[in-house]
CSV table of C-alpha atoms in Angstrom, one decimal:
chain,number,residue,atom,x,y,z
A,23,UNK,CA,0.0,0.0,0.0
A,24,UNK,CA,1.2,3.4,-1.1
A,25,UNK,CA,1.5,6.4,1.3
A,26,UNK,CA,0.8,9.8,-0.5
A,27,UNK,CA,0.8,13.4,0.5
A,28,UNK,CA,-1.9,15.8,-0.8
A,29,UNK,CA,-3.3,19.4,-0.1
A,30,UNK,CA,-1.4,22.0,1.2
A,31,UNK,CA,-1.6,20.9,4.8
A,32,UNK,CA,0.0,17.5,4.3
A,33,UNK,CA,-3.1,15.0,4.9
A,34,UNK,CA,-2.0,11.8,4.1
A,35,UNK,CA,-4.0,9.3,1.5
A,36,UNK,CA,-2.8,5.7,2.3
A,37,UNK,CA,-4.0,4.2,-1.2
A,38,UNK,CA,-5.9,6.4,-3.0
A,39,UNK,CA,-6.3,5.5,-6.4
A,40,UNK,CA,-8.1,2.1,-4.9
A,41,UNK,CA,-10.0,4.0,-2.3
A,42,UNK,CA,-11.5,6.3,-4.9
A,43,UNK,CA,-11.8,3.7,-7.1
A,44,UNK,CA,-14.7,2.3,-4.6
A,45,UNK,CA,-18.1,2.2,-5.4
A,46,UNK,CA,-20.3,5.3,-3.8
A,47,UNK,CA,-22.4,2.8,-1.9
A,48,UNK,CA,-19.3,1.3,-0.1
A,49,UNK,CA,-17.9,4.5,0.9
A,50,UNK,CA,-21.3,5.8,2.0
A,51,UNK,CA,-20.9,3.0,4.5
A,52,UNK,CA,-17.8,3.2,5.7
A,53,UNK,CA,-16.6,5.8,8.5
A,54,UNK,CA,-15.1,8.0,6.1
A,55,UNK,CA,-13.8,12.0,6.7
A,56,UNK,CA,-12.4,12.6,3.2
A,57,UNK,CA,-13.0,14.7,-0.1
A,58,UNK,CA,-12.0,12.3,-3.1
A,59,UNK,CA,-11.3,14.2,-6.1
A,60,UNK,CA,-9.2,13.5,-9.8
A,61,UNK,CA,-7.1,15.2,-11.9
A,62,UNK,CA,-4.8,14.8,-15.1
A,63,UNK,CA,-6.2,13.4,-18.0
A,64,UNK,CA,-9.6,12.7,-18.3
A,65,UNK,CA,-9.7,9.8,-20.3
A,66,UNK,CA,-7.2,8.2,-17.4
A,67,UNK,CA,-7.2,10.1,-14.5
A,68,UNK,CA,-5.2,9.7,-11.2
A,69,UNK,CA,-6.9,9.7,-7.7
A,70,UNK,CA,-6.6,12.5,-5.3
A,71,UNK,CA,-7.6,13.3,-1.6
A,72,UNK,CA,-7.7,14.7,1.3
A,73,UNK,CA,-7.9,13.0,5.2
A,74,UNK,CA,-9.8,14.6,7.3
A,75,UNK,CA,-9.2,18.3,6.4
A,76,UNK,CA,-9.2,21.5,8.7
A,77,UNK,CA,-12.1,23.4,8.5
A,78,UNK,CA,-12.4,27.0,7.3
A,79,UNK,CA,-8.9,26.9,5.7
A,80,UNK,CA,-8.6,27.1,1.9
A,81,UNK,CA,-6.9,24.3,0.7
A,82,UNK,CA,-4.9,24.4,-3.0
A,83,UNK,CA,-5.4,20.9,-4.6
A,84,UNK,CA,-1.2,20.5,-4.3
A,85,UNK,CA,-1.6,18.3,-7.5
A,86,UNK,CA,-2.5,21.0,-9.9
A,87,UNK,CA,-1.0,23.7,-8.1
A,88,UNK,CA,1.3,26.8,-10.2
A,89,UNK,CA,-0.3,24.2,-13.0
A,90,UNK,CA,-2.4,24.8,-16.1
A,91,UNK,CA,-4.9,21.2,-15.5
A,92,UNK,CA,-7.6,21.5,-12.7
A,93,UNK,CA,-8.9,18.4,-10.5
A,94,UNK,CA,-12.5,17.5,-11.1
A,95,UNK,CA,-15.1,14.8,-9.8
A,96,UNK,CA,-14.9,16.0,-6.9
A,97,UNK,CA,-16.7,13.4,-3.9
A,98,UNK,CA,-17.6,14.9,-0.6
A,99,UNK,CA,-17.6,11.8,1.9
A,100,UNK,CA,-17.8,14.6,4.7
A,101,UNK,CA,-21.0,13.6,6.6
A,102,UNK,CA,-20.8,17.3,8.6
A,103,UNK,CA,-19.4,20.1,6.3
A,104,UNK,CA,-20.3,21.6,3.0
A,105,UNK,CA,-17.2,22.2,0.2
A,106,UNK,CA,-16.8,25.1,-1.6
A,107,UNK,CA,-14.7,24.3,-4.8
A,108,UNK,CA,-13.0,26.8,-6.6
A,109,UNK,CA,-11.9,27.5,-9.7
A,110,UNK,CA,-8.8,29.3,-9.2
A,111,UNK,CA,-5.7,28.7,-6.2
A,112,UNK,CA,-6.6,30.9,-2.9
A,113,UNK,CA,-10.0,30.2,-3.1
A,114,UNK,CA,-10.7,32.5,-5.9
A,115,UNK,CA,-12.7,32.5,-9.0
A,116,UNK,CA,-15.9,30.6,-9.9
A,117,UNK,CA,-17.1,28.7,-6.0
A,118,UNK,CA,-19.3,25.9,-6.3
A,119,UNK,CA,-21.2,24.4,-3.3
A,120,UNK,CA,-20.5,20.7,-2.9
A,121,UNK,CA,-22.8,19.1,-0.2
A,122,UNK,CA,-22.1,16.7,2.4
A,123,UNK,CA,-22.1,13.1,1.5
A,124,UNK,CA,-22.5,14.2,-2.2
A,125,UNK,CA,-20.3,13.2,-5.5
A,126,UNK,CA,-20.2,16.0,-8.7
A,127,UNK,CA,-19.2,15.0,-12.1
A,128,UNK,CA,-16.4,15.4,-14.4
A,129,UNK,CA,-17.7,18.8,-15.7
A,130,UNK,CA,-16.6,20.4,-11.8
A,131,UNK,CA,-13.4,21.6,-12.4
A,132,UNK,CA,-11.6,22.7,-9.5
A,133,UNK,CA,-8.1,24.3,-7.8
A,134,UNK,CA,-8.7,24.7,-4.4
A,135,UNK,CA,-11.4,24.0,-1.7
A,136,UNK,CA,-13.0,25.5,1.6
A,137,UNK,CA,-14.9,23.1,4.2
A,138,UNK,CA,-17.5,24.6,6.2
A,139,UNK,CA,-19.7,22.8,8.9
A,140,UNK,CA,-23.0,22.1,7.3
């Protein structure tokens, strides 16, 4: 199993291309704190996340960061805070409200993200 680092405040995904590769109904099950997201090409993308991030901080997806390609698909397994996804770094740009327990499609394109309680 593969440890990686992701988001600017170091959360660490132990896995994640075969955790996000889980169906929604498993992960709605399980005990679960992350926001699942990919990024890269579309036709093959690579798995992103983030463990149990701080609240209220903006978080740049560290993947795409100083980058031209956004993450997308975003996947909100937080059962008690909403995401605001961004299109730019710093939490600029376009914001689009992601709800708790809720998955988005392909078309969400995304730099950075906020987490507020719900």
């Amino acid at each position: 199993m593969a440890d990686h680092t992701h988001g600017a405040v170091g959360q660490i995904c132990r896995d994640c291309e075969h955790a996000a590769a889980l169906p929604g109904a498993a992960l709605s099950r399980s005990p679960l704190r992350d926001f699942f997201y990919q990024y890269g090409d579309s036709a093959g993308p690579t798995a992103g996340a983030l463990e149990n991030p701080e609240q209220g901080v903006c978080i740049n997806t560290s993947e795409v960061e100083g980058k031209p390609g956004t993450a997308f698909s975003p996947r909100n397994q937080l059962p008690d805070a909403d995401a605001m996804v961004y299109s730019e770094e710093d939490c600029q740009g376009v914001g689009t409200k992601h709800d708790p327990d809720a998955e988005l499609g392909p078309e969400v394109t995304f730099k950075s993200v906020i987490f507020e309680v719900a």
